[in-house]
Coordinates of C-alpha atoms in Angstrom, one line a residue:
X1 CA 12.5 -59.8 13.6
X2 CA 16.5 -59.7 12.6
X3 CA 17.4 -56.7 11.0
X4 CA 19.1 -58.5 8.0
X5 CA 15.1 -60.3 8.0
X6 CA 13.5 -56.9 8.1
X7 CA 15.9 -55.3 5.5
X8 CA 14.9 -58.2 3.2
X9 CA 11.3 -57.2 3.8
X10 CA 11.9 -53.9 3.1
X11 CA 13.6 -54.7 -0.5
X12 CA 11.1 -57.0 -1.6
X13 CA 8.0 -54.9 -0.8
X14 CA 10.0 -51.8 -2.9
X15 CA 10.8 -54.1 -5.8
X16 CA 7.5 -55.4 -5.8
X17 CA 6.0 -51.4 -5.4
X18 CA 8.1 -50.4 -8.8
X19 CA 7.1 -54.1 -10.4
X20 CA 3.4 -53.2 -10.2
X21 CA 4.0 -49.1 -11.0
X22 CA 2.3 -50.2 -14.6
X23 CA -1.0 -50.6 -13.6
X24 CA -1.2 -47.8 -11.2
X25 CA -0.1 -45.4 -14.4
X26 CA -2.5 -47.1 -16.5
X27 CA -5.4 -45.8 -14.2
X28 CA -4.1 -42.0 -15.1
X29 CA -4.2 -42.6 -19.1
X30 CA -6.6 -40.1 -19.9
X31 CA -3.8 -37.8 -18.9
X32 CA -0.6 -37.0 -21.1
X33 CA 2.6 -38.4 -19.7
X34 CA 4.3 -34.5 -19.3
X35 CA 1.2 -33.5 -17.3
X36 CA 1.6 -36.6 -15.1
X37 CA 5.3 -36.0 -14.6
X38 CA 4.8 -32.4 -13.4
X39 CA 1.9 -33.5 -10.8
X40 CA 4.1 -36.3 -9.7
X41 CA 7.3 -33.9 -9.4
X42 CA 5.7 -31.4 -7.3
X43 CA 3.7 -33.8 -5.1
X44 CA 7.1 -35.7 -5.0
X45 CA 8.5 -32.4 -3.6
X46 CA 5.8 -32.1 -1.0
X47 CA 6.0 -35.2 0.1
X48 CA 9.7 -35.0 0.6
X49 CA 9.2 -31.6 3.1
X50 CA 6.8 -34.1 4.9
X51 CA 9.1 -36.8 5.5
X52 CA 12.0 -34.8 6.0
X53 CA 9.9 -32.9 9.3
X54 CA 8.0 -36.4 10.2
X55 CA 11.7 -37.9 10.3
X56 CA 13.3 -35.0 12.2
X57 CA 16.4 -34.6 9.4
X58 CA 15.5 -31.1 8.3
X59 CA 19.2 -30.7 10.0
X60 CA 20.6 -33.3 7.7
X61 CA 18.8 -32.3 4.7
X62 CA 19.9 -28.7 5.4
X63 CA 23.6 -29.7 6.0
X64 CA 23.1 -32.1 3.1
X65 CA 22.2 -28.6 1.3
X66 CA 24.9 -26.7 2.2
X67 CA 27.6 -29.2 1.3
X68 CA 25.5 -29.5 -2.2
X69 CA 26.2 -25.5 -3.0
X70 CA 29.7 -25.0 -1.7
X71 CA 30.9 -27.8 -4.3
X72 CA 30.3 -26.9 -8.0
X73 CA 30.7 -30.6 -8.8
X74 CA 27.7 -32.1 -6.2
X75 CA 25.8 -29.1 -7.2
X76 CA 26.2 -30.6 -11.0
X77 CA 25.6 -33.9 -10.5
X78 CA 22.3 -33.0 -8.4
X79 CA 21.2 -30.8 -10.9
X80 CA 21.8 -33.8 -13.9
X81 CA 20.3 -35.9 -11.5
X82 CA 17.2 -34.4 -11.1
X83 CA 16.8 -33.6 -14.7
X84 CA 17.6 -37.4 -15.5
X85 CA 15.2 -39.0 -13.4
X86 CA 12.7 -36.7 -14.6
X87 CA 13.6 -38.1 -18.6
X88 CA 13.3 -41.4 -16.7
X89 CA 10.1 -41.0 -14.9
X90 CA 8.6 -39.1 -18.5
X91 CA 9.6 -41.8 -20.4
X92 CA 8.8 -44.5 -17.8
X93 CA 4.7 -43.2 -17.5
X94 CA 4.3 -42.0 -21.4
X95 CA 5.5 -46.2 -22.2
X96 CA 3.1 -47.8 -20.2
X97 CA 0.3 -45.8 -21.5
X98 CA 1.5 -46.2 -25.1
X99 CA 1.1 -49.9 -24.5
X100 CA 5.2 -50.4 -24.8
X101 CA 5.3 -52.0 -20.6
X102 CA 7.4 -54.4 -22.0
X103 CA 10.1 -51.6 -23.7
X104 CA 10.5 -50.1 -20.0
X105 CA 10.7 -53.7 -18.8
X106 CA 13.2 -54.5 -21.3
X107 CA 15.0 -51.0 -20.0
X108 CA 15.5 -52.2 -16.5
X109 CA 16.8 -55.6 -17.5
X110 CA 19.4 -54.3 -19.5
X111 CA 19.7 -51.6 -16.8
X112 CA 22.8 -53.1 -14.7
X113 CA 24.9 -53.7 -17.9
X114 CA 24.6 -50.5 -19.0
X115 CA 25.8 -49.5 -15.5
X116 CA 28.7 -51.8 -15.3
X117 CA 29.6 -50.1 -18.7
X118 CA 29.1 -46.5 -17.3
X119 CA 31.4 -47.8 -14.1
X120 CA 34.5 -49.1 -16.7
X121 CA 34.2 -45.5 -18.8
X122 CA 33.7 -42.8 -16.2
X123 CA 34.8 -44.6 -13.1
X124 CA 37.7 -46.8 -14.2
X125 CA 36.6 -49.8 -13.0
X126 CA 37.9 -53.2 -14.3
X127 CA 35.3 -55.6 -16.0
X128 CA 35.6 -59.2 -14.7
X129 CA 35.2 -62.2 -17.4
X130 CA 31.8 -63.2 -16.7
X131 CA 30.9 -58.9 -17.2
X132 CA 32.1 -58.7 -20.1
X133 CA 30.2 -61.8 -21.5
X134 CA 27.2 -60.4 -20.4
X135 CA 27.8 -57.2 -21.5
X136 CA 28.0 -58.8 -24.9
X137 CA 25.0 -60.6 -24.8
X138 CA 23.1 -57.9 -24.0
X139 CA 24.3 -56.3 -26.8
X140 CA 23.6 -59.1 -28.8
X141 CA 19.9 -58.9 -27.8
X142 CA 19.1 -54.7 -28.4
X143 CA 21.4 -55.5 -32.0
X144 CA 19.0 -58.5 -32.8
X145 CA 15.6 -56.4 -32.3
X146 CA 17.2 -53.4 -33.7
X147 CA 18.1 -55.0 -36.8
X148 CA 14.8 -57.3 -36.9
X149 CA 12.6 -54.4 -36.1
X150 CA 14.9 -52.0 -38.5
X151 CA 14.5 -49.4 -35.4
X152 CA 16.5 -49.0 -31.8
X153 CA 14.4 -49.9 -28.9
X154 CA 14.5 -46.0 -27.6
X155 CA 12.4 -46.7 -24.7
X156 CA 14.3 -49.5 -23.3
X157 CA 17.5 -47.4 -23.7
X158 CA 16.1 -44.6 -22.7
X159 CA 15.3 -45.9 -19.4
X160 CA 18.4 -47.7 -19.1
X161 CA 20.6 -44.9 -20.0
X162 CA 19.1 -42.0 -18.1
X163 CA 18.6 -44.5 -15.1
X164 CA 22.4 -46.0 -15.0
X165 CA 23.8 -42.2 -15.1
X166 CA 21.5 -41.2 -12.7
X167 CA 23.0 -43.5 -10.5
X168 CA 26.4 -42.1 -11.2
X169 CA 25.3 -38.9 -10.1
X170 CA 23.9 -40.0 -7.0
X171 CA 27.2 -41.8 -6.3
X172 CA 29.5 -39.0 -7.1
X173 CA 27.5 -36.1 -5.1
X174 CA 27.4 -38.6 -2.4
X175 CA 24.3 -37.2 -0.5
X176 CA 21.8 -39.8 1.7
X177 CA 19.0 -41.1 0.3
X178 CA 16.4 -38.5 1.9
X179 CA 18.0 -35.6 1.6
X180 CA 19.5 -36.1 -2.2
X181 CA 15.9 -37.2 -2.9
X182 CA 14.7 -33.8 -1.0
X183 CA 17.0 -31.4 -3.2
X184 CA 16.2 -32.7 -6.2
X185 CA 12.5 -33.0 -6.0
X186 CA 12.9 -29.2 -4.9
X187 CA 15.5 -28.6 -7.7
X188 CA 12.8 -29.8 -10.1
X189 CA 9.5 -28.7 -8.6
X190 CA 9.2 -25.2 -9.2
X191 CA 9.4 -25.8 -12.9
X192 CA 6.7 -28.8 -12.3
X193 CA 4.4 -25.9 -10.8
X194 CA 5.2 -23.3 -13.7
X195 CA 3.7 -26.0 -16.1
X196 CA 1.1 -26.7 -14.1
X197 CA 0.4 -23.1 -13.2
X198 CA 0.6 -22.6 -17.4
X199 CA -1.7 -25.3 -18.2
X200 CA -4.5 -23.9 -15.3
X201 CA -4.1 -20.2 -16.5
X202 CA -4.1 -21.2 -20.5
X203 CA -7.4 -23.7 -20.2
X204 CA -5.0 -26.3 -22.0
X205 CA -5.3 -28.6 -18.7
X206 CA -6.9 -32.0 -19.0
X207 CA -10.0 -31.8 -17.2
X208 CA -9.8 -34.1 -13.8
X209 CA -12.7 -36.4 -12.6
X210 CA -12.2 -37.0 -8.6
X211 CA -10.7 -40.7 -8.7
X212 CA -8.1 -38.9 -11.6
X213 CA -7.4 -36.4 -9.3
X214 CA -7.3 -38.5 -6.4
X215 CA -4.5 -40.6 -8.1
X216 CA -2.4 -38.3 -9.3
X217 CA -2.0 -36.4 -5.6
X218 CA -1.0 -39.5 -4.5
X219 CA 2.0 -39.9 -7.2
X220 CA 4.2 -38.0 -4.5
X221 CA 3.4 -40.7 -2.1
X222 CA 3.3 -43.7 -4.4
X223 CA 7.1 -42.4 -5.7
X224 CA 8.6 -41.5 -1.8
X225 CA 7.5 -45.0 0.1
X226 CA 9.4 -47.3 -2.2
X227 CA 12.5 -45.0 -2.0
X228 CA 12.5 -45.3 1.6
X229 CA 11.8 -48.7 1.7
X230 CA 15.0 -49.0 -0.6
X231 CA 17.0 -47.4 1.1
X232 CA 15.9 -49.0 4.7
X233 CA 16.9 -52.2 2.9
X234 CA 19.9 -51.1 1.2
X235 CA 21.3 -50.3 4.6
X236 CA 20.9 -53.7 5.9
X237 CA 21.5 -56.7 3.3
X238 CA 24.8 -56.6 0.9
X239 CA 24.4 -55.7 -2.7
X240 CA 24.6 -58.5 -4.0
X241 CA 20.9 -59.5 -2.0
X242 CA 19.9 -56.2 -3.7
X243 CA 21.5 -56.7 -7.2
X244 CA 19.7 -60.1 -7.4
X245 CA 16.3 -58.7 -6.1
X246 CA 16.1 -55.7 -8.6
X247 CA 15.0 -58.2 -11.8
X248 CA 11.9 -58.5 -9.7
X249 CA 10.6 -55.3 -11.0
X250 CA 11.0 -55.5 -14.8
X251 CA 9.9 -59.3 -14.5
X252 CA 6.8 -58.0 -13.0
X253 CA 5.8 -55.3 -15.4
X254 CA 7.0 -58.4 -18.3
X255 CA 4.0 -60.2 -17.1
X256 CA 1.6 -57.5 -16.7
X257 CA 2.6 -56.5 -20.0
X258 CA 1.9 -59.7 -21.4
X259 CA -0.6 -61.1 -19.4
X260 CA -2.6 -58.1 -17.9
X261 CA -2.3 -55.9 -20.3
X262 CA -1.9 -58.6 -24.1
X263 CA 1.0 -56.5 -25.7
X264 CA 2.3 -58.7 -28.0
X265 CA 5.4 -60.7 -27.5
X266 CA 6.8 -61.9 -30.6
X267 CA 9.6 -64.3 -31.4
X268 CA 12.2 -61.5 -31.9
X269 CA 11.4 -60.5 -28.5
X270 CA 11.6 -63.7 -27.1
X271 CA 15.3 -64.1 -28.5
X272 CA 16.3 -61.2 -27.6
X273 CA 14.9 -61.1 -24.2
X274 CA 16.8 -64.4 -24.1
X275 CA 19.9 -63.6 -24.7
X276 CA 19.5 -61.1 -22.0
X277 CA 18.5 -63.2 -19.7
X278 CA 21.3 -65.1 -20.1
X279 CA 23.5 -62.4 -19.6
X280 CA 22.0 -61.7 -16.3
X281 CA 22.1 -64.9 -15.7
X282 CA 26.1 -64.4 -16.4
X283 CA 26.5 -61.4 -15.1
X284 CA 24.8 -62.9 -11.1
X285 CA 26.5 -65.9 -11.3
X286 CA 29.4 -64.7 -9.0
X287 CA 27.1 -62.8 -7.1
X288 CA 25.0 -66.5 -6.8
X289 CA 28.7 -68.1 -5.7
X290 CA 29.5 -65.4 -3.1
X291 CA 26.4 -65.2 -1.3
X292 CA 26.3 -69.3 -0.8
X293 CA 30.0 -69.4 0.3
X294 CA 29.3 -66.8 2.9
X295 CA 25.9 -68.7 3.9
X296 CA 28.3 -72.0 3.7
X297 CA 30.7 -70.5 6.4
X298 CA 28.2 -68.3 8.8
X299 CA 26.3 -72.4 9.5
X300 CA 30.0 -73.6 10.5
X301 CA 30.4 -70.8 12.7

């Protein structure tokens, strides 16, 4: 199989796995979100250590840690990134088990547009006209929902902002995917382990059946696998294709929320989502045009 086809398959599998995460977390709905998060961080740390050992990436990981340790900026970015992804994970887990999968879907739809805004504010990037229109439509969608419901869609905004700023931290840290993820999880794993120890020592831990503990013990694996697949695909595909593929995840979450768990989808949400979808279509149009032009040139050659 050609490398670009392998990259496409890996990327699609990664976004598909992220898309069905609501089903996975629903199996753990009897466990509080903070407790699930602690298990996920702890087992992700173990999984990353195992992965680095299996792939023989220890030297690269140690070199990355030395770079981080010797740079205050990188250390701050990695630490902030670890905190932000923890907030993102907690919010998503809580939203799924609180029956708010649609809110999480909205968050990941607007995330690319929030990332564009962050790029403008913090990296001095310029907004093209399509990007400006897309951001305006997304803002209108969120604003309409806020006015109609009388409350900010805080779940969606928390997910979008935490992940967008996490992306900024990753960009500024400049580490490879495996080393970066390993260092992030090792920073937060001691806190997760301490929290779990406190729960068990105080008798406040949730009683777990064998099946529930089995699911909790695999949270690290299901966290690491799509990240590795995504990293593999990102190294073999143009960013424009990856940018278009990222909408698979919130679309699957939306469909799962509506059709599998029967969450209400009101006309207010429909209008808000429609505005955001229009914005994303305009946002993606230059990427689609560029891809078509690239394919046309490749056919000629």
